[in-house]
């Protein structure tokens, strides 16, 4: 894998792009259907008096209404409502429809019953809140990094450790930690753990290496570790005084065998990874998309609108969270 001079920035841009693109597709998909619904409802100028033939349908307490249009055609249609105590079986339910069509679609004539429209619009606003939150995390991470780099440096030594642990579906994930060792001010030494975003310069760190730690001693807040070559590592999470949960990998376990270990490569040749660096993110997005499709069938009857909407929402969320977790390249 070609070393990227600013891999943390590239991952951040990827995370922001995934969040914005996924939300745009999600909002666009539901927005188009909401526009079609409102347009069709505005054409519903005729009114019929329907009768509720079934109530309490599903988790939302929908109702089924039988109504007839001006041509005498009988329709039985399901409606989502808010006032489930008012519209019970046997009660009258006013239905608005478009008299110009041969197979009219009914809409609640009660202006207070906007459940179907809200089901399309409310998720757009909720997804917007989630997308904005994810973007704020990236913005705060970058701002905190910039502010911390301006603080005074503290000389310490750092050892790179890789922590591996199981996540969903028994999949393994690895994270990069720095074991920081330095004087404690009382004649002894202290050890702290700081998780950081991966950088290719870490591959050249063997054993304890001298570093400059900026922001140290601020109530376990994240610190910025600066390597001897000037590389500044982006911190993730607070500074810890104990080892993280998971399995610690030794140096030979953390670096898996690559093409250079099995073949003699020409001078200057750069070995390519066996798996593309984006593959774990694509798999994570695929898992999220599959979960969204399954959830649509469980809670929204698997309608085309709900299937695509849930798939886009969970696929985007899972890919965004994967980017926020600071993925590492796999050899």
Short mmCIF file of C-alpha atoms in Angstrom, two decimals:
data_model
loop_
_atom_site.label_atom_id
_atom_site.label_comp_id
_atom_site.label_asym_id
_atom_site.label_seq_id
_atom_site.Cartn_x
_atom_site.Cartn_y
_atom_site.Cartn_z
CA UNK A 1 0.00 0.00 0.00
CA UNK A 2 1.42 3.37 -0.93
CA UNK A 3 2.11 5.39 2.22
CA UNK A 4 -0.24 8.35 2.35
CA UNK A 5 1.34 11.55 3.70
CA UNK A 6 -1.91 12.47 5.49
CA UNK A 7 -3.97 9.29 5.90
CA UNK A 8 -6.01 10.72 8.78
CA UNK A 9 -7.19 13.55 6.54
CA UNK A 10 -8.08 11.11 3.77
CA UNK A 11 -10.14 8.98 6.15
CA UNK A 12 -11.86 12.11 7.47
CA UNK A 13 -12.72 13.27 3.96
CA UNK A 14 -14.01 9.79 3.15
CA UNK A 15 -16.19 9.77 6.27
CA UNK A 16 -17.59 13.21 5.50
CA UNK A 17 -18.24 12.29 1.85
CA UNK A 18 -20.01 9.05 2.79
CA UNK A 19 -22.19 10.87 5.31
CA UNK A 20 -23.16 13.67 2.94
CA UNK A 21 -23.73 11.41 -0.06
CA UNK A 22 -25.72 8.84 1.91
CA UNK A 23 -27.91 11.50 3.51
CA UNK A 24 -28.46 13.21 0.14
CA UNK A 25 -29.64 9.93 -1.40
CA UNK A 26 -31.83 9.14 1.61
CA UNK A 27 -33.41 12.60 1.72
CA UNK A 28 -33.84 12.66 -2.04
CA UNK A 29 -35.54 9.26 -2.10
CA UNK A 30 -38.05 10.07 0.63
CA UNK A 31 -38.40 13.66 -0.56
CA UNK A 32 -39.52 12.56 -4.03
CA UNK A 33 -42.12 10.22 -2.56
CA UNK A 34 -43.31 12.91 -0.15
CA UNK A 35 -43.68 15.34 -3.06
CA UNK A 36 -45.68 12.78 -5.05
CA UNK A 37 -47.91 12.13 -2.04
CA UNK A 38 -48.62 15.82 -1.42
CA UNK A 39 -49.25 16.42 -5.13
CA UNK A 40 -51.73 13.54 -5.31
CA UNK A 41 -53.44 14.67 -2.11
CA UNK A 42 -53.87 18.20 -3.47
CA UNK A 43 -55.75 16.74 -6.44
CA UNK A 44 -58.14 14.92 -4.11
CA UNK A 45 -61.02 17.37 -4.24
CA UNK A 46 -63.93 14.94 -3.79
CA UNK A 47 -64.95 13.54 -0.41
CA UNK A 48 -66.56 10.23 0.52
CA UNK A 49 -67.77 8.92 3.85
CA UNK A 50 -66.00 5.68 4.69
CA UNK A 51 -66.51 3.16 7.45
CA UNK A 52 -63.74 1.70 9.58
CA UNK A 53 -63.92 -2.08 9.14
CA UNK A 54 -60.81 -2.93 11.17
CA UNK A 55 -58.66 -1.06 13.68
CA UNK A 56 -55.49 -1.61 15.67
CA UNK A 57 -53.55 -2.97 12.69
CA UNK A 58 -49.84 -3.35 13.26
CA UNK A 59 -47.68 -1.67 15.87
CA UNK A 60 -48.93 1.80 14.88
CA UNK A 61 -52.62 0.97 15.24
CA UNK A 62 -53.58 1.57 11.60
CA UNK A 63 -57.18 1.23 10.39
CA UNK A 64 -58.81 -0.34 7.35
CA UNK A 65 -61.61 1.68 5.74
CA UNK A 66 -64.28 0.76 3.21
CA UNK A 67 -65.44 3.65 1.05
CA UNK A 68 -67.13 4.24 -2.33
CA UNK A 69 -66.32 6.83 -4.99
CA UNK A 70 -68.80 8.81 -7.10
CA UNK A 71 -68.88 6.03 -9.73
CA UNK A 72 -70.05 3.51 -7.13
CA UNK A 73 -66.78 1.56 -6.97
CA UNK A 74 -66.06 0.16 -3.51
CA UNK A 75 -62.54 0.49 -2.11
CA UNK A 76 -60.98 -1.04 0.98
CA UNK A 77 -57.84 0.84 1.99
CA UNK A 78 -55.49 0.93 4.94
CA UNK A 79 -54.71 4.29 6.57
CA UNK A 80 -52.17 5.37 9.12
CA UNK A 81 -53.67 7.69 11.73
CA UNK A 82 -52.75 9.46 14.95
CA UNK A 83 -56.12 9.46 16.74
CA UNK A 84 -56.50 5.72 17.26
CA UNK A 85 -59.10 6.22 20.03
CA UNK A 86 -61.40 8.19 17.75
CA UNK A 87 -61.38 6.02 14.63
CA UNK A 88 -62.35 2.57 15.85
CA UNK A 89 -64.24 -0.18 14.06
CA UNK A 90 -67.69 0.98 12.95
CA UNK A 91 -66.88 4.69 13.08
CA UNK A 92 -67.13 7.00 10.07
CA UNK A 93 -63.88 8.06 8.40
CA UNK A 94 -63.96 10.85 5.77
CA UNK A 95 -61.92 10.03 2.68
CA UNK A 96 -60.71 12.51 0.03
CA UNK A 97 -59.97 11.30 -3.50
CA UNK A 98 -59.34 12.53 -7.03
CA UNK A 99 -62.59 12.22 -9.01
CA UNK A 100 -60.74 12.52 -12.34
CA UNK A 101 -59.06 9.10 -12.06
CA UNK A 102 -60.66 5.71 -12.71
CA UNK A 103 -58.88 4.07 -9.75
CA UNK A 104 -58.63 6.86 -7.19
CA UNK A 105 -56.37 6.70 -4.16
CA UNK A 106 -57.93 7.72 -0.88
CA UNK A 107 -56.48 10.23 1.56
CA UNK A 108 -57.65 11.17 5.07
CA UNK A 109 -60.03 14.12 4.70
CA UNK A 110 -59.30 15.10 8.30
CA UNK A 111 -56.49 17.71 8.02
CA UNK A 112 -55.14 16.59 11.42
CA UNK A 113 -54.44 13.06 10.16
CA UNK A 114 -51.08 13.47 8.40
CA UNK A 115 -49.43 10.21 9.50
CA UNK A 116 -48.61 9.00 5.97
CA UNK A 117 -46.96 12.29 5.01
CA UNK A 118 -45.08 12.50 8.30
CA UNK A 119 -43.78 8.96 7.82
CA UNK A 120 -41.92 10.30 4.77
CA UNK A 121 -40.79 13.67 6.11
CA UNK A 122 -39.91 12.95 9.74
CA UNK A 123 -37.18 10.37 8.87
CA UNK A 124 -35.52 13.00 6.66
CA UNK A 125 -35.18 15.37 9.62
CA UNK A 126 -34.09 12.59 11.99
CA UNK A 127 -31.46 11.41 9.50
CA UNK A 128 -30.34 15.02 9.16
CA UNK A 129 -29.73 15.18 12.91
CA UNK A 130 -27.68 11.96 12.75
CA UNK A 131 -25.70 13.18 9.74
CA UNK A 132 -25.02 16.53 11.41
CA UNK A 133 -23.86 14.74 14.56
CA UNK A 134 -21.40 12.63 12.57
CA UNK A 135 -20.06 15.71 10.81
CA UNK A 136 -19.70 17.48 14.16
CA UNK A 137 -17.61 14.57 15.46
CA UNK A 138 -15.21 14.99 12.54
CA UNK A 139 -15.11 18.76 13.01
CA UNK A 140 -14.48 18.44 16.75
CA UNK A 141 -11.79 15.83 16.19
CA UNK A 142 -9.94 18.13 13.80
CA UNK A 143 -10.38 21.23 15.98
CA UNK A 144 -9.21 19.41 19.09
CA UNK A 145 -6.16 18.14 17.20
CA UNK A 146 -5.27 21.66 16.04
CA UNK A 147 -5.68 23.18 19.49
CA UNK A 148 -3.68 20.45 21.20
CA UNK A 149 -0.75 20.80 18.78
CA UNK A 150 -0.30 24.37 20.01
CA UNK A 151 0.36 23.28 23.59
CA UNK A 152 3.77 22.79 25.11
CA UNK A 153 5.61 19.56 24.41
CA UNK A 154 6.56 16.92 26.94
CA UNK A 155 9.45 14.52 26.21
CA UNK A 156 8.47 10.87 26.54
CA UNK A 157 9.00 7.54 24.81
CA UNK A 158 6.32 5.70 22.83
CA UNK A 159 5.84 2.07 21.93
CA UNK A 160 3.37 1.13 19.20
CA UNK A 161 0.96 -1.60 20.17
CA UNK A 162 -1.87 -3.10 18.16
CA UNK A 163 -5.05 -4.18 19.94
CA UNK A 164 -7.36 -6.70 18.35
CA UNK A 165 -10.90 -7.44 19.48
CA UNK A 166 -14.09 -9.00 18.17
CA UNK A 167 -16.95 -6.87 16.95
CA UNK A 168 -20.34 -7.73 15.44
CA UNK A 169 -20.73 -10.99 13.54
CA UNK A 170 -17.51 -12.32 15.11
CA UNK A 171 -15.45 -9.99 12.92
CA UNK A 172 -12.08 -8.80 14.17
CA UNK A 173 -10.96 -5.20 14.24
CA UNK A 174 -7.53 -3.81 15.06
CA UNK A 175 -6.69 -0.43 16.55
CA UNK A 176 -3.40 1.37 17.06
CA UNK A 177 -2.33 2.42 20.55
CA UNK A 178 0.75 4.19 21.84
CA UNK A 179 2.22 3.25 25.21
CA UNK A 180 3.67 6.52 26.50
CA UNK A 181 6.33 6.37 29.19
CA UNK A 182 7.93 9.32 30.93
CA UNK A 183 8.83 10.83 34.31
CA UNK A 184 6.00 11.29 36.78
CA UNK A 185 7.56 14.32 38.48
CA UNK A 186 8.41 12.39 41.65
CA UNK A 187 11.53 10.63 40.48
CA UNK A 188 9.69 7.66 39.00
CA UNK A 189 8.07 6.85 35.66
CA UNK A 190 4.47 6.76 34.53
CA UNK A 191 2.77 4.88 31.68
CA UNK A 192 -0.22 6.06 29.70
CA UNK A 193 -2.14 4.66 26.74
CA UNK A 194 -3.34 6.79 23.84
CA UNK A 195 -5.27 5.50 20.84
CA UNK A 196 -4.35 7.18 17.55
CA UNK A 197 -5.32 7.11 13.89
CA UNK A 198 -2.98 4.99 11.80
CA UNK A 199 -0.08 6.63 9.97
CA UNK A 200 2.54 4.94 7.74
CA UNK A 201 5.31 6.46 9.88
CA UNK A 202 4.27 4.09 12.67
CA UNK A 203 5.44 1.12 10.60
CA UNK A 204 9.02 2.30 11.07
CA UNK A 205 8.73 2.57 14.87
CA UNK A 206 10.41 -0.41 16.52
CA UNK A 207 10.54 -0.54 20.28
CA UNK A 208 10.40 2.57 22.45
CA UNK A 209 11.07 5.70 20.39
CA UNK A 210 11.50 9.27 21.63
CA UNK A 211 8.46 11.45 21.03
CA UNK A 212 7.09 14.84 22.00
CA UNK A 213 3.71 14.67 23.70
CA UNK A 214 1.61 17.82 23.47
CA UNK A 215 -1.23 18.49 25.88
CA UNK A 216 0.04 16.05 28.49
CA UNK A 217 -1.21 16.46 32.06
CA UNK A 218 -4.66 17.91 31.22
CA UNK A 219 -6.84 15.51 33.25
CA UNK A 220 -6.41 12.58 30.88
CA UNK A 221 -7.59 14.52 27.83
CA UNK A 222 -6.34 13.34 24.42
CA UNK A 223 -2.72 14.18 23.64
CA UNK A 224 -1.00 14.72 20.31
CA UNK A 225 2.12 12.61 19.89
CA UNK A 226 4.79 14.03 17.61
CA UNK A 227 7.36 11.61 16.21
CA UNK A 228 11.01 12.48 15.67
CA UNK A 229 10.42 13.17 11.96
CA UNK A 230 7.72 15.74 12.78
CA UNK A 231 4.71 13.48 12.13
CA UNK A 232 1.82 14.40 14.40
CA UNK A 233 -0.65 11.62 15.16
CA UNK A 234 -4.36 12.30 15.51
CA UNK A 235 -5.64 11.06 18.91
CA UNK A 236 -8.86 9.11 19.41
CA UNK A 237 -10.45 9.13 22.82
CA UNK A 238 -8.98 10.19 26.12
CA UNK A 239 -5.57 9.40 27.53
CA UNK A 240 -5.80 6.24 29.62
CA UNK A 241 -3.79 4.98 32.56
CA UNK A 242 -4.54 1.30 31.89
CA UNK A 243 -4.36 -1.00 28.89
CA UNK A 244 -7.42 -1.14 26.62
CA UNK A 245 -9.73 -4.12 26.37
CA UNK A 246 -8.82 -6.67 23.73
CA UNK A 247 -5.86 -8.81 22.76
CA UNK A 248 -2.47 -7.15 22.50
CA UNK A 249 -0.54 -8.24 19.42
CA UNK A 250 3.22 -8.52 19.36
CA UNK A 251 5.17 -6.71 16.68
CA UNK A 252 5.44 -9.79 14.47
CA UNK A 253 1.73 -10.52 14.90
CA UNK A 254 0.56 -6.97 14.21
CA UNK A 255 2.41 -6.83 10.88
CA UNK A 256 1.10 -9.68 8.75
CA UNK A 257 3.25 -11.25 6.04
CA UNK A 258 3.20 -9.41 2.73
CA UNK A 259 4.63 -9.87 -0.78
CA UNK A 260 8.14 -8.90 0.35
CA UNK A 261 8.17 -11.86 2.74
CA UNK A 262 7.63 -14.39 -0.06
CA UNK A 263 9.06 -12.86 -3.22
CA UNK A 264 12.18 -11.01 -4.30
CA UNK A 265 10.90 -7.72 -5.72
CA UNK A 266 12.85 -5.40 -8.04
CA UNK A 267 14.44 -2.36 -6.45
CA UNK A 268 11.92 0.44 -6.03
CA UNK A 269 8.90 -1.82 -6.54
CA UNK A 270 5.99 -1.11 -4.24
CA UNK A 271 4.01 -4.22 -3.21
CA UNK A 272 0.26 -3.94 -3.46
CA UNK A 273 -1.96 -5.21 -0.65
CA UNK A 274 -3.75 -8.50 -1.14
CA UNK A 275 -6.99 -6.76 -0.18
CA UNK A 276 -7.92 -3.19 -1.10
CA UNK A 277 -7.96 -0.79 1.83
CA UNK A 278 -11.60 0.09 1.19
CA UNK A 279 -12.78 -3.51 1.34
CA UNK A 280 -13.58 -3.59 5.09
CA UNK A 281 -15.60 -0.41 4.67
CA UNK A 282 -17.49 -1.85 1.72
CA UNK A 283 -18.26 -5.01 3.69
CA UNK A 284 -19.44 -2.96 6.65
CA UNK A 285 -21.72 -0.92 4.39
CA UNK A 286 -23.04 -4.13 2.84
CA UNK A 287 -23.84 -5.57 6.28
CA UNK A 288 -25.62 -2.35 7.22
CA UNK A 289 -27.59 -2.37 3.98
CA UNK A 290 -28.67 -5.97 4.56
CA UNK A 291 -29.72 -5.15 8.12
CA UNK A 292 -31.72 -2.20 6.81
CA UNK A 293 -33.59 -4.37 4.30
CA UNK A 294 -34.41 -6.91 7.01
CA UNK A 295 -35.58 -4.14 9.36
CA UNK A 296 -37.84 -2.73 6.64
CA UNK A 297 -39.67 -6.05 6.41
CA UNK A 298 -39.95 -6.29 10.19
CA UNK A 299 -41.30 -2.83 10.95
CA UNK A 300 -42.59 -1.38 7.66
CA UNK A 301 -44.10 -4.37 5.81
CA UNK A 302 -41.31 -4.32 3.22
CA UNK A 303 -42.77 -1.67 0.94
CA UNK A 304 -40.38 -0.49 -1.82
CA UNK A 305 -40.14 2.96 -0.24
CA UNK A 306 -39.29 1.56 3.18
CA UNK A 307 -36.82 -1.04 1.86
CA UNK A 308 -34.76 1.51 -0.04
CA UNK A 309 -35.03 4.05 2.77
CA UNK A 310 -33.91 1.67 5.52
CA UNK A 311 -31.15 0.26 3.31
CA UNK A 312 -29.76 3.73 2.58
CA UNK A 313 -30.04 4.82 6.21
CA UNK A 314 -28.29 1.84 7.82
CA UNK A 315 -25.79 1.42 4.96
CA UNK A 316 -24.72 5.05 5.32
CA UNK A 317 -24.65 4.90 9.11
CA UNK A 318 -22.52 1.75 9.23
CA UNK A 319 -20.03 3.10 6.66
CA UNK A 320 -19.81 6.42 8.51
CA UNK A 321 -19.21 4.72 11.84
CA UNK A 322 -16.55 2.53 10.21
CA UNK A 323 -14.73 5.64 9.00
CA UNK A 324 -15.01 7.25 12.43
CA UNK A 325 -13.45 4.16 14.00
CA UNK A 326 -10.14 5.01 12.27
CA UNK A 327 -9.69 1.93 10.05
CA UNK A 328 -6.23 0.56 9.41
CA UNK A 329 -4.93 -0.74 6.07
CA UNK A 330 -4.81 -4.52 5.82
CA UNK A 331 -1.77 -6.14 4.18
#
